[in-house]
PDB file of C-alpha atoms in Angstrom:
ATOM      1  CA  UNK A   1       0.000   0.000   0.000  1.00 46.00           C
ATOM      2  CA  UNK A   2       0.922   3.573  -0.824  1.00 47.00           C
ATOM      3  CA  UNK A   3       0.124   6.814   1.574  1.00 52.00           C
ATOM      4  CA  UNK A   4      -0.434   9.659  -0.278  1.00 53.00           C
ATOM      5  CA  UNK A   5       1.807  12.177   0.687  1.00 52.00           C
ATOM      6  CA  UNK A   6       1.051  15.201   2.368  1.00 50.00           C
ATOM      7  CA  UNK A   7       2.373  18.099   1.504  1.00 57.00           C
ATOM      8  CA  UNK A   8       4.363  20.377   3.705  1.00 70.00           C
ATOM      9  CA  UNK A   9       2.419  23.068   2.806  1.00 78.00           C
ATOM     10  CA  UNK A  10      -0.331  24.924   0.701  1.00 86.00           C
ATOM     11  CA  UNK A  11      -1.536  27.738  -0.817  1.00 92.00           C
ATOM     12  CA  UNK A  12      -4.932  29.197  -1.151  1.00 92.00           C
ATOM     13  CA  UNK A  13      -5.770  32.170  -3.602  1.00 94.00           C
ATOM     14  CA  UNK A  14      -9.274  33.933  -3.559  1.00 92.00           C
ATOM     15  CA  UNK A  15     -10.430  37.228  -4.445  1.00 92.00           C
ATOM     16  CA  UNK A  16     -10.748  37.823  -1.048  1.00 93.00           C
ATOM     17  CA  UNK A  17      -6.860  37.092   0.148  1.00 95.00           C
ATOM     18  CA  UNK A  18      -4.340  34.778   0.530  1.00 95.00           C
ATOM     19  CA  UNK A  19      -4.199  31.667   2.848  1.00 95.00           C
ATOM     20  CA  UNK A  20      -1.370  29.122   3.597  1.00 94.00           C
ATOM     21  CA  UNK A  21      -1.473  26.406   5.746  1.00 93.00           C
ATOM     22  CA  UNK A  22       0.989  24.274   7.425  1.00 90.00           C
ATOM     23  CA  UNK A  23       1.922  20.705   8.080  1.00 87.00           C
ATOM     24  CA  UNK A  24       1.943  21.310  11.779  1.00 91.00           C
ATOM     25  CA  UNK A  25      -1.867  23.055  11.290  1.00 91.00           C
ATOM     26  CA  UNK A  26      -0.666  26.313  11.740  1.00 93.00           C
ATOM     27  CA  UNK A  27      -2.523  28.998   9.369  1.00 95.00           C
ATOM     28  CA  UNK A  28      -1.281  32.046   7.920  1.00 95.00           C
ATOM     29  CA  UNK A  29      -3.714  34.111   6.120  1.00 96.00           C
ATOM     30  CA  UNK A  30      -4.397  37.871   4.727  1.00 96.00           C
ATOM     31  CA  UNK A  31      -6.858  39.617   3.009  1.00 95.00           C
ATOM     32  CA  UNK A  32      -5.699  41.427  -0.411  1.00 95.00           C
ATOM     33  CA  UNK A  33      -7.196  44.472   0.741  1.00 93.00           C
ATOM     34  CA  UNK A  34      -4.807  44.800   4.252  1.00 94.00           C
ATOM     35  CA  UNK A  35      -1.713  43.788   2.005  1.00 95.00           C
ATOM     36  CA  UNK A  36       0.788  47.074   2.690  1.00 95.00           C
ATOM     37  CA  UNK A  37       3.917  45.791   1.707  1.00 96.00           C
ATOM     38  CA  UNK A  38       5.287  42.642  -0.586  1.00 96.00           C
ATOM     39  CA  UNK A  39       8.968  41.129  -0.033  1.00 95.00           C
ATOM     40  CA  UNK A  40      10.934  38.798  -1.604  1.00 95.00           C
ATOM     41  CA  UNK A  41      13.943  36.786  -0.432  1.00 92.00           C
ATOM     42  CA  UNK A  42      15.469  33.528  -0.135  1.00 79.00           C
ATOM     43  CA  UNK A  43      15.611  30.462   1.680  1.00 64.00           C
ATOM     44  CA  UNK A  44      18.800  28.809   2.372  1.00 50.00           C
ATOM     45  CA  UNK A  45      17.225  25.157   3.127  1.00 50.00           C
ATOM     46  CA  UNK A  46      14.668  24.862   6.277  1.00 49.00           C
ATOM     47  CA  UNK A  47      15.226  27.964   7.510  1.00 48.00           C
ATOM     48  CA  UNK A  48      14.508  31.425   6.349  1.00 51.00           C
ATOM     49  CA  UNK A  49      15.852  34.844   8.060  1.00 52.00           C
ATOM     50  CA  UNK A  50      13.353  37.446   7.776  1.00 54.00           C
ATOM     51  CA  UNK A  51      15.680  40.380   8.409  1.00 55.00           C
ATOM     52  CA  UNK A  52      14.240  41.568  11.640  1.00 56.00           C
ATOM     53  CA  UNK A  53      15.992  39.151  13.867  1.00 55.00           C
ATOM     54  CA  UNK A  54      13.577  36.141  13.225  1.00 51.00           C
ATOM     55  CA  UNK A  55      14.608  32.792  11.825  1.00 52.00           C
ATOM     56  CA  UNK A  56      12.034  30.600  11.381  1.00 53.00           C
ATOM     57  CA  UNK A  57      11.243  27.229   9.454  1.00 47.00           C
ATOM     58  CA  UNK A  58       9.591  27.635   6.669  1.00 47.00           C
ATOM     59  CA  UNK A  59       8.889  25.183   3.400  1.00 46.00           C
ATOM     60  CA  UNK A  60      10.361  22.495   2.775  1.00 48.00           C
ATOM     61  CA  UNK A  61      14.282  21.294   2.455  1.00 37.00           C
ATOM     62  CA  UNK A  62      14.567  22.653  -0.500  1.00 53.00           C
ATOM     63  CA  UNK A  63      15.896  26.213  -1.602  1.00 72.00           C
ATOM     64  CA  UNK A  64      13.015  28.248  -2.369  1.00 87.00           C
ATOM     65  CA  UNK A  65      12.610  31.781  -3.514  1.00 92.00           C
ATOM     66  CA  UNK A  66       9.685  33.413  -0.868  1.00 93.00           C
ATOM     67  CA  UNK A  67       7.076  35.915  -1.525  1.00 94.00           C
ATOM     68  CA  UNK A  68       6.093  37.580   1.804  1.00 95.00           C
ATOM     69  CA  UNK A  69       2.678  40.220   1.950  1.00 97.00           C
ATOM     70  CA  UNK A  70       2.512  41.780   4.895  1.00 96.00           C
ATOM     71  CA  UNK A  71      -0.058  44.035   6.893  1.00 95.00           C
ATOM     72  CA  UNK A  72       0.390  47.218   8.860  1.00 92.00           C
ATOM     73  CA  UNK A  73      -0.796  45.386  11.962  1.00 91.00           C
ATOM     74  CA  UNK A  74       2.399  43.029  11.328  1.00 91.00           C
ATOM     75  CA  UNK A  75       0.147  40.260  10.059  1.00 94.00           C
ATOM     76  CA  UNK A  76       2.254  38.280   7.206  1.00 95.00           C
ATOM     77  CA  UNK A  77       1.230  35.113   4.834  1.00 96.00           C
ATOM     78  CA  UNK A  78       4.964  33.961   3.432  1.00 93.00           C
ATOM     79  CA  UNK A  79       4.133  32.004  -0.302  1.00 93.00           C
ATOM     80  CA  UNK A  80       6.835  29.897  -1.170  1.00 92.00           C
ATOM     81  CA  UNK A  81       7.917  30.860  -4.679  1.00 90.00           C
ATOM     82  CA  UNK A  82       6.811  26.894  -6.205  1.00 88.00           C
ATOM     83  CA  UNK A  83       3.264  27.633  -4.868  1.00 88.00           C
ATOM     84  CA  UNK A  84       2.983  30.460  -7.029  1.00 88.00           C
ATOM     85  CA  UNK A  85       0.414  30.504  -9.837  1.00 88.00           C
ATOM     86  CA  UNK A  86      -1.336  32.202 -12.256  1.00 90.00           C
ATOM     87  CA  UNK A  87      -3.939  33.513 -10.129  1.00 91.00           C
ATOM     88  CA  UNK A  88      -1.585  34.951  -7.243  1.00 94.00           C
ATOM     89  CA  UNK A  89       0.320  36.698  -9.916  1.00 92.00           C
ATOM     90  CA  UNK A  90      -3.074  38.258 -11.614  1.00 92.00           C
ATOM     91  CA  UNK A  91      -3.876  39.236  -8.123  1.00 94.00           C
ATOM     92  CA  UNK A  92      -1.005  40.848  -7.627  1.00 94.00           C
ATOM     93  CA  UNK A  93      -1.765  42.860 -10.417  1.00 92.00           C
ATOM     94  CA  UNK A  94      -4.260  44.157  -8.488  1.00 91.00           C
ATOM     95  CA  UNK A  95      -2.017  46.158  -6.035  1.00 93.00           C
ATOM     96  CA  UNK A  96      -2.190  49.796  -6.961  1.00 92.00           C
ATOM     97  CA  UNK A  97       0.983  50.278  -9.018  1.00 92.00           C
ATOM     98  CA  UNK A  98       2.216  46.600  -8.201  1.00 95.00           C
ATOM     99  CA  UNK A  99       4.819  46.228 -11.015  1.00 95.00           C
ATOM    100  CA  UNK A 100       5.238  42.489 -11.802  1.00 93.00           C
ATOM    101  CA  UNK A 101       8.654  43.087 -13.884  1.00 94.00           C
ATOM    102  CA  UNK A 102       9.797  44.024 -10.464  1.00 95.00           C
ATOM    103  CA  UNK A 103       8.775  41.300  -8.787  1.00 95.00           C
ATOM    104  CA  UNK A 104      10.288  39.063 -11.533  1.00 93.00           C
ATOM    105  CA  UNK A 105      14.022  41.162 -10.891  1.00 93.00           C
ATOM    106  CA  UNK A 106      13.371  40.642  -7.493  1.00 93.00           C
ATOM    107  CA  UNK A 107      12.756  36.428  -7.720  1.00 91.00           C
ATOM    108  CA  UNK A 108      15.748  35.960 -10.042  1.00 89.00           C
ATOM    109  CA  UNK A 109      17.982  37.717  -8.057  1.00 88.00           C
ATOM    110  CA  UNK A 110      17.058  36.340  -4.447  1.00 86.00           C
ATOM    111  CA  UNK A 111      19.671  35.816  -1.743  1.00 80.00           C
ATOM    112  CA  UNK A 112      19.004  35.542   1.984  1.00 79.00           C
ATOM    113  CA  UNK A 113      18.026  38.962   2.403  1.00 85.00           C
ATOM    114  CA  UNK A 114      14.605  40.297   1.845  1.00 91.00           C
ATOM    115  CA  UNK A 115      13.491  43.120  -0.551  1.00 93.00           C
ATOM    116  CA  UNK A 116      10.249  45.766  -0.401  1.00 95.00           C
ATOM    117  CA  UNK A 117       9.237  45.330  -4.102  1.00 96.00           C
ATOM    118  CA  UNK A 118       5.946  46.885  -3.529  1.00 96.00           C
ATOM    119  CA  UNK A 119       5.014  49.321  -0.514  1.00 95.00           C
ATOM    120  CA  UNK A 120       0.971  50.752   0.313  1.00 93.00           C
ATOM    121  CA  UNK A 121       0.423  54.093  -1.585  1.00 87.00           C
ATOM    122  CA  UNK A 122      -2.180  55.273   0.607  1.00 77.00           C
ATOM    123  CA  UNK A 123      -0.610  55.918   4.128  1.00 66.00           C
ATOM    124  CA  UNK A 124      -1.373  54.497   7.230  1.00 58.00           C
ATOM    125  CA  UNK A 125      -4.980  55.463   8.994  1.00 56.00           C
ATOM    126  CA  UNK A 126      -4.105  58.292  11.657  1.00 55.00           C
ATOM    127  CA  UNK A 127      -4.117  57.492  15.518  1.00 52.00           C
ATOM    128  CA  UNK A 128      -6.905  58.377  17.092  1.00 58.00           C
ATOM    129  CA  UNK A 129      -6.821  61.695  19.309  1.00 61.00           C
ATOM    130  CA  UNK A 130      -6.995  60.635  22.709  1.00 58.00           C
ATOM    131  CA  UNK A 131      -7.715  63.402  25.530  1.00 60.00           C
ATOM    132  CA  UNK A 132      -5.110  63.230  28.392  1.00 54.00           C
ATOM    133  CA  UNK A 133      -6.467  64.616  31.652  1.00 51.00           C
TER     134      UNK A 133
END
């Protein structure tokens, strides 16, 4: 008998956002309108550094190129390059002045460091005004 495998992860593209989920169950998952910023970096094997100070596994063994959308609130979904389709890439699209020849230039030329290729045009909501006494 043969076990299907399961994968280590997937991907999920909607109109409404992005959703990943994990071997271990874990879910990461963002809607395209609270994307703010898109990154792109490598992964050297398990393990990915995301700049900031955090390593943390990610994929599979294998090098992969990763596509990380992030929200103001610090929400992220990380795509692994190889889950990538048609869709996500139309979506993309979608990002006001998202430029996918960017992108691209940004894929082929991944190392371990991440790179803004797209940033939010329309700034962050104010803070509210709060009344000290």
């Amino acid at each position: 008998m043969h076990a299907n495998a399961v994968p280590e992860s997937y991907v999920y593209v909607t109109e409404e956002g992005v959703t990943r989920h994990y071997a271990d169950g874990s879910v990461e998952a963002l809607a395209w309108e609270d994307v703010a910023e898109v990154r792109v970096g490598g992964l050297a094997g398990p393990r990915a550094d995301f700049g900031d100070g955090r390593e943390e596994r990610r994929g599979d063994d294998e090098d992969d190129v990763l596509i990380v959308l992030l929200s103001r609130d610090g929400e992220e979904c990380v795509v692994p390059r190889s889950a990538t389709d048609a869709s996500f890439l139309a979506r993309l699209r979608y990002l006001p002045d998202f430029d996918l020849a960017r992108l691209s230039s940004a894929v082929e030329a991944a190392a371990g460091d991440y790179v803004v290729v797209w940033r939010s045009p329309v700034p962050p909501s104010p803070l509210p005004d709060f009344d000290y006494d």
